[in-house]
PDB file of C-alpha atoms in Angstrom:
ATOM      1  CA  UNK A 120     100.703 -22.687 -92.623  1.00 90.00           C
ATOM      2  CA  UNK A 121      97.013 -23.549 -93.306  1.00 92.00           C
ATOM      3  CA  UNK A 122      94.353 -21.191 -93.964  1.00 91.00           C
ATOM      4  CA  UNK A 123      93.000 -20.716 -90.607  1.00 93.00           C
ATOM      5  CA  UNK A 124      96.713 -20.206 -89.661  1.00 95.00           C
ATOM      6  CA  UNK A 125      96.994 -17.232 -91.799  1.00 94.00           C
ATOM      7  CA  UNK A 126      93.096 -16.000 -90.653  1.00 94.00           C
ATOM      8  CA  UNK A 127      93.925 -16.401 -87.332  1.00 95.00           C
ATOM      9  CA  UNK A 128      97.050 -14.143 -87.911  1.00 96.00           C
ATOM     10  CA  UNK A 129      95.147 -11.343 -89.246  1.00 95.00           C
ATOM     11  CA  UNK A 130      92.608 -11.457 -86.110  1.00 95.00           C
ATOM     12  CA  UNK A 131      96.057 -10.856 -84.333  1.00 96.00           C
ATOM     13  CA  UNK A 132      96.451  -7.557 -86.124  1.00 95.00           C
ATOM     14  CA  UNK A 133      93.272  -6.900 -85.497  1.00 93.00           C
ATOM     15  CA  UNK A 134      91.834  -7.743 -89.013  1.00 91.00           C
ATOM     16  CA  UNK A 135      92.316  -4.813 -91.256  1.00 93.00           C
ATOM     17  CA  UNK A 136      92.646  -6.962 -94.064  1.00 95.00           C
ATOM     18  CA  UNK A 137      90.393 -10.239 -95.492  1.00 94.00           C
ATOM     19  CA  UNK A 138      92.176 -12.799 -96.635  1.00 94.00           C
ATOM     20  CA  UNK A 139      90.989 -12.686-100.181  1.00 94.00           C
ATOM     21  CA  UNK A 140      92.124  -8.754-100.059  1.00 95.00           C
ATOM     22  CA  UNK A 141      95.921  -9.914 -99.530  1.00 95.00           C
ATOM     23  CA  UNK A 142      95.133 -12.849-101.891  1.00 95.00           C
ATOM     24  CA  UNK A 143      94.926 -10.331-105.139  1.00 94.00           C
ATOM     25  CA  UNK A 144      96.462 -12.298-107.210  1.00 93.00           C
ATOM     26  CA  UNK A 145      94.174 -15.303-106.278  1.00 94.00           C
ATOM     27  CA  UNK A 146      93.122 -17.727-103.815  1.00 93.00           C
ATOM     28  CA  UNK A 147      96.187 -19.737-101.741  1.00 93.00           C
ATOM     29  CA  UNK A 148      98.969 -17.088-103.185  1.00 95.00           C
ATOM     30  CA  UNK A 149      99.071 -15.587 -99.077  1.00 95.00           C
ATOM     31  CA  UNK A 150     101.043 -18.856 -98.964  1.00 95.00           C
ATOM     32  CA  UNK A 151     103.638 -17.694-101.180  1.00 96.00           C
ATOM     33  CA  UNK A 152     104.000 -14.207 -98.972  1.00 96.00           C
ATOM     34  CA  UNK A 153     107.369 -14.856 -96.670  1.00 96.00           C
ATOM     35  CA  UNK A 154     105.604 -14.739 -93.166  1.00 97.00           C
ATOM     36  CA  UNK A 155     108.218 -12.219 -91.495  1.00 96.00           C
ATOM     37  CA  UNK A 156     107.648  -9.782 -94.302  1.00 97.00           C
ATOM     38  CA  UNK A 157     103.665 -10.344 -93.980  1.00 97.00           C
ATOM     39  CA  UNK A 158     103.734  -9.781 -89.701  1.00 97.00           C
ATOM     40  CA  UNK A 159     105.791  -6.462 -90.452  1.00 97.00           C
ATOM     41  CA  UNK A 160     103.321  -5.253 -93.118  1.00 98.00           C
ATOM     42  CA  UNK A 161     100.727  -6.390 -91.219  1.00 98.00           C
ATOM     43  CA  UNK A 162     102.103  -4.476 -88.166  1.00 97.00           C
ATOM     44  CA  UNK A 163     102.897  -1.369 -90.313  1.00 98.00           C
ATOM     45  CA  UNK A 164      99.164  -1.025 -91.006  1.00 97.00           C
ATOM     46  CA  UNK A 165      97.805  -1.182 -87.436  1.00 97.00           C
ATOM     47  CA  UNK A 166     100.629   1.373 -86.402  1.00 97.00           C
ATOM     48  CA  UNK A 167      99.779   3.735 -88.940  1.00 97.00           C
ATOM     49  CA  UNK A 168      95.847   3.188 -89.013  1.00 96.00           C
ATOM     50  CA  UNK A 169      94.966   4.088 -92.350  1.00 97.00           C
ATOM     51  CA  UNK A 170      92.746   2.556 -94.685  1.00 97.00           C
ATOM     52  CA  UNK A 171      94.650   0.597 -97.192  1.00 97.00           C
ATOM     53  CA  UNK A 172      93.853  -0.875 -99.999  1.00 97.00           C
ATOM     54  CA  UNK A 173      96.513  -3.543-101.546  1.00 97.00           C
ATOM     55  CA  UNK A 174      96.650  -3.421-105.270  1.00 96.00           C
ATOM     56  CA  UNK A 175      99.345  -6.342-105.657  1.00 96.00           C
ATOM     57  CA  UNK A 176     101.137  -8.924-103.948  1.00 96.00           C
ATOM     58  CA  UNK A 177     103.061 -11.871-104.881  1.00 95.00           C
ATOM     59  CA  UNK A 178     103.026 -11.966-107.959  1.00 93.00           C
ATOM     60  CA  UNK A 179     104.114 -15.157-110.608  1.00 92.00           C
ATOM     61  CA  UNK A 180     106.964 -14.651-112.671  1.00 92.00           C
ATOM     62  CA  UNK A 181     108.530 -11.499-111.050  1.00 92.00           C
ATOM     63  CA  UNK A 182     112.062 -12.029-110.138  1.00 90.00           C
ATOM     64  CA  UNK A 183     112.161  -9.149-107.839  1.00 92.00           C
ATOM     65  CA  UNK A 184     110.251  -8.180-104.469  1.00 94.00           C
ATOM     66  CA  UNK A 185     107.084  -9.319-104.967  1.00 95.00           C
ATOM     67  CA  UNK A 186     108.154 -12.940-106.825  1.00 95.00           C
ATOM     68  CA  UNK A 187     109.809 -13.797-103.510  1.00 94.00           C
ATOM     69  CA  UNK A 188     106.651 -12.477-101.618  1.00 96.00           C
ATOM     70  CA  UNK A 189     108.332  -9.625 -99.882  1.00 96.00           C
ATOM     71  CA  UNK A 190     105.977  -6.688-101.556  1.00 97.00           C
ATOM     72  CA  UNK A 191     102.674  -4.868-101.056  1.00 98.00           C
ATOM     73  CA  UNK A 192     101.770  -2.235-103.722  1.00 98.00           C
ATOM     74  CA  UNK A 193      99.105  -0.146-101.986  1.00 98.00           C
ATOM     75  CA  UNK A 194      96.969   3.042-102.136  1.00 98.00           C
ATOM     76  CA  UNK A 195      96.405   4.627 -98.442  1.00 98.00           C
ATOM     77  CA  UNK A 196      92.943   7.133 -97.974  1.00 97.00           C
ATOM     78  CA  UNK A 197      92.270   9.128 -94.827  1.00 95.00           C
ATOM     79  CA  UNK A 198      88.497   8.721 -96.674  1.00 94.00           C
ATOM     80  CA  UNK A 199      87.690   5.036 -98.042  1.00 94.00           C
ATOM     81  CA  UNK A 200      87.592   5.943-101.420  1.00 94.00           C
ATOM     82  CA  UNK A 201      87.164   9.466-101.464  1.00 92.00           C
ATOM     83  CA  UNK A 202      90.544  11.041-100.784  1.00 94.00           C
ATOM     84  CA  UNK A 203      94.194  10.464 -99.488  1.00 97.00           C
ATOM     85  CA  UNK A 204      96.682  11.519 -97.492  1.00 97.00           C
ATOM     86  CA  UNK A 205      99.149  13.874 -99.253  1.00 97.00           C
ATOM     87  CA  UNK A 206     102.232  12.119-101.217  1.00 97.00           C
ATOM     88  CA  UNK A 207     104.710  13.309 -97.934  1.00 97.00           C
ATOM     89  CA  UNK A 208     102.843  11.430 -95.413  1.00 97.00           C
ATOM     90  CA  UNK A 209     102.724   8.217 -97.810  1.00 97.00           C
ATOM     91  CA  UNK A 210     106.678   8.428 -97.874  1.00 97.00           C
ATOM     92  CA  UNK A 211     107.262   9.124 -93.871  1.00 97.00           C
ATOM     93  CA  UNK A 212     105.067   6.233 -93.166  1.00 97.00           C
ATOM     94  CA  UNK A 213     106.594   3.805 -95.387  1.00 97.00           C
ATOM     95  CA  UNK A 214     110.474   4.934 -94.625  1.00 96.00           C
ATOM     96  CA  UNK A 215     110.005   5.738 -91.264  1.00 96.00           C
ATOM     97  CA  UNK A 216     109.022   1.696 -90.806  1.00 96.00           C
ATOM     98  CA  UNK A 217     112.513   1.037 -92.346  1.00 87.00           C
ATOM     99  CA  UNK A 218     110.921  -0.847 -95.435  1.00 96.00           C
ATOM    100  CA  UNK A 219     113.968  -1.909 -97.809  1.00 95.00           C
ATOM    101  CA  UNK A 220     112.193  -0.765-100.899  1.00 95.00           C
ATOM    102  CA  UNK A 221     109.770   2.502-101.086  1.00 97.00           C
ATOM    103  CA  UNK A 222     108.393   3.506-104.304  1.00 98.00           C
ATOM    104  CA  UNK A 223     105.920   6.294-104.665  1.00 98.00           C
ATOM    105  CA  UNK A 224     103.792   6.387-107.796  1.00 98.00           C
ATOM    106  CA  UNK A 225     102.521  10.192-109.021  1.00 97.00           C
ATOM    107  CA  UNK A 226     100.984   8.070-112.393  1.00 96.00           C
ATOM    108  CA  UNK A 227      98.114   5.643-110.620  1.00 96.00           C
ATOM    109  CA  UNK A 228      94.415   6.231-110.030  1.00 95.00           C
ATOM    110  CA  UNK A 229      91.709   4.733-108.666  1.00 95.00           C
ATOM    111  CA  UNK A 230      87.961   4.035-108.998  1.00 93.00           C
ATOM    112  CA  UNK A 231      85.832   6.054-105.948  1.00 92.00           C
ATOM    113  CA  UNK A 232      82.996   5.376-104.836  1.00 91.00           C
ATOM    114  CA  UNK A 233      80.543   6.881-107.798  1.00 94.00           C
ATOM    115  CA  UNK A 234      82.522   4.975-110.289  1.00 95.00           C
ATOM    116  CA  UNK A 235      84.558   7.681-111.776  1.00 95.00           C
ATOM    117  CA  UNK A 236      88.659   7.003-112.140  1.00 96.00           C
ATOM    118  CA  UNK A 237      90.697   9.259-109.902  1.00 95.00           C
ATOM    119  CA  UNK A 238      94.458  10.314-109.843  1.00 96.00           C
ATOM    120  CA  UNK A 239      96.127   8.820-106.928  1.00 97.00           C
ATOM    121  CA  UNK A 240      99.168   8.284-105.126  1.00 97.00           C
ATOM    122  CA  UNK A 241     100.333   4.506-105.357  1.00 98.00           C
ATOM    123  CA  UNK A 242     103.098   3.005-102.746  1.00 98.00           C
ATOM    124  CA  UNK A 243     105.370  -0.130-103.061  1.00 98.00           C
ATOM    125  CA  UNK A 244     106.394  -0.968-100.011  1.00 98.00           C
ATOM    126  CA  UNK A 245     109.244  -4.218 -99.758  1.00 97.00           C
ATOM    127  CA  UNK A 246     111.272  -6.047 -96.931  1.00 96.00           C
ATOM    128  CA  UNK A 247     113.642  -7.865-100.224  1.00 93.00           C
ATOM    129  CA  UNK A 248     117.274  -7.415-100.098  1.00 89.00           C
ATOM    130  CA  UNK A 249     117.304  -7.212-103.672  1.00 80.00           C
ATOM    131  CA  UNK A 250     120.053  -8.621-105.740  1.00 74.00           C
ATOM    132  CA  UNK A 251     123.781  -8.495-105.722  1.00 59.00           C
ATOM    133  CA  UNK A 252     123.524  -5.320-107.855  1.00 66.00           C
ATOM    134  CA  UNK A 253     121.159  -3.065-105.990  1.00 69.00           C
ATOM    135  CA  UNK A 254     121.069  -0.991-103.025  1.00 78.00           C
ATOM    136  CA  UNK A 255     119.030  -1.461-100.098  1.00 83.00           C
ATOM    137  CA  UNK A 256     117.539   0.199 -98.898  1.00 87.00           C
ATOM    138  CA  UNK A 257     116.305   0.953-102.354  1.00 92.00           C
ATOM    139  CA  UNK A 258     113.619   4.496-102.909  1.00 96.00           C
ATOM    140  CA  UNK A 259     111.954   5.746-105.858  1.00 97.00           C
ATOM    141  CA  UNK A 260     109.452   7.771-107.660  1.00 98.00           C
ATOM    142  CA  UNK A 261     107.495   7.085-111.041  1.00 98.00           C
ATOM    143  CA  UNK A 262     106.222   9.973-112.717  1.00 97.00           C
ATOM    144  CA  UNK A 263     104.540   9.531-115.909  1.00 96.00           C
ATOM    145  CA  UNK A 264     105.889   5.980-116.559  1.00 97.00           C
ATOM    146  CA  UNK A 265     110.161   7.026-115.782  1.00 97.00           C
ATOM    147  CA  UNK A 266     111.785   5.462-112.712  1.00 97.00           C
ATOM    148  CA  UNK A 267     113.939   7.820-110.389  1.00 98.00           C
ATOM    149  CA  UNK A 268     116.077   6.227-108.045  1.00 96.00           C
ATOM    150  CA  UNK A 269     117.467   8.151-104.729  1.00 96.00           C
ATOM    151  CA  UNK A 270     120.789   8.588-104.789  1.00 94.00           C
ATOM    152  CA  UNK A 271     121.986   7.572-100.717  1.00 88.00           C
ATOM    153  CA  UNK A 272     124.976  10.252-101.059  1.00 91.00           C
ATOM    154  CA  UNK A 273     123.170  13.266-102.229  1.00 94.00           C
ATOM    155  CA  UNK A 274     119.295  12.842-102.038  1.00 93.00           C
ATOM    156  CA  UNK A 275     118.165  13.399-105.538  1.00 97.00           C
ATOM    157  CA  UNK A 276     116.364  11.151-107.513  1.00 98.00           C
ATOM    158  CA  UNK A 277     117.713  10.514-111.171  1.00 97.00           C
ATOM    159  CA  UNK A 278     116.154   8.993-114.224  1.00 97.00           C
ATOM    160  CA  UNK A 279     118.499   7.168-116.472  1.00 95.00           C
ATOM    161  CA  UNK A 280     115.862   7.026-119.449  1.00 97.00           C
ATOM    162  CA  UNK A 281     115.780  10.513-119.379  1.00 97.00           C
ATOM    163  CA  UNK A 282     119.484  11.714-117.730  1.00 97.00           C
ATOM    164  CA  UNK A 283     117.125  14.004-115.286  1.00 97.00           C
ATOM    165  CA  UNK A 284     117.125  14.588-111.481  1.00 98.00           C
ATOM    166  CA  UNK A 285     114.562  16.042-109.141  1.00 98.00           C
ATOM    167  CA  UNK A 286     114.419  16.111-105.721  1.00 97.00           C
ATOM    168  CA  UNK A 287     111.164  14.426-103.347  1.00 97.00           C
ATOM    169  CA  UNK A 288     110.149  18.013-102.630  1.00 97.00           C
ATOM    170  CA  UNK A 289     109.741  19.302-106.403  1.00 97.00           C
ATOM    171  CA  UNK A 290     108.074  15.885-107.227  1.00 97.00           C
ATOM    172  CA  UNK A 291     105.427  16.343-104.477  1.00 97.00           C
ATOM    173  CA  UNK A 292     104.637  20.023-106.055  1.00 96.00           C
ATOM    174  CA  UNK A 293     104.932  19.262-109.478  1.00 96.00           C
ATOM    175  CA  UNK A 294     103.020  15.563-109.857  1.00 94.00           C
ATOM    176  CA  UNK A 295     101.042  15.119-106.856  1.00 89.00           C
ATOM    177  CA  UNK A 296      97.199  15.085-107.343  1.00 86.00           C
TER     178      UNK A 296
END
């Protein structure tokens, strides 16, 4: 696809996004985004209607979701800049779409509107099948740097670095600014 392709595409979803917004990691890389993934995220934002703000994309190197352009790491705001929805409605939005990886991150921040850096709740969202060796659909939380990963059968989310378990509602009370 050309440019113009990919502009015209977003006036389709009714242009929530600039092209240079989903081109973080620099000009032309919106080519390397796999086009089915890129229509669903695209029509993921104009269901829910929040403002979103996309803090990575494809990225070079990674041999995982977003390498094979399949990812959007995002914060969402019910403000621009000023505040955001609570850490339950990030996760029913992204897993009620039926994304194959959700991650929810209790350890990102972001800069508001006077400058100053503010806790926030980042989401990974991911249409990759992942690898031989992983589950899909694939959720997790970070908090404070440690990966928990949902366990399908039971619900909980376990850390291997750190042999502990907690459960989406604890995290939410516990880590969520």
């Amino acid at each position: 696809m050309k440019t113009e392709d990919y502009t015209a595409l977003l006036d389709s979803y009714d242009n929530h996004f600039s092209l240079a917004e989903l081109e973080i990691q620099g000009p032309g890389t919106i080519k390397r985004m796999d086009i089915g993934f890129l229509r669903s995220f695209l029509s993921w934002r104009q269901w829910h209607g929040l403002p979103t703000m996309i803090s990575s994309a494809w990225r070079k190197g990674d041999l995982k979701s977003h390498g094979h352009g399949m990812a959007f790491d995002v914060l969402l705001f019910d403000q621009w800049l000023e505040s955001q929805p609570s850490a339950l409605q990030h996760w029913l939005l992204a897993t009620t779409w039926g994304f194959n990886g959700v991650g929810l991150y209790f350890d990102w921040s972001y800069t508001n509107k006077e400058g100053n850096k503010v806790p926030a709740i980042g989401l990974h969202v991911d249409g990759w099948t992942g690898n031989s060796r992983s589950q899909r659909p694939l959720r997790w939380l970070r908090i404070n740097g440690q990966y928990y990963y949902q366990s399908l059968a039971s619900g909980l989310f376990s850390c291997r670095a750190n042999q502990q378990s907690i459960t989406l509602d604890n995290a939410i009370m516990r880590y969520a600014p």
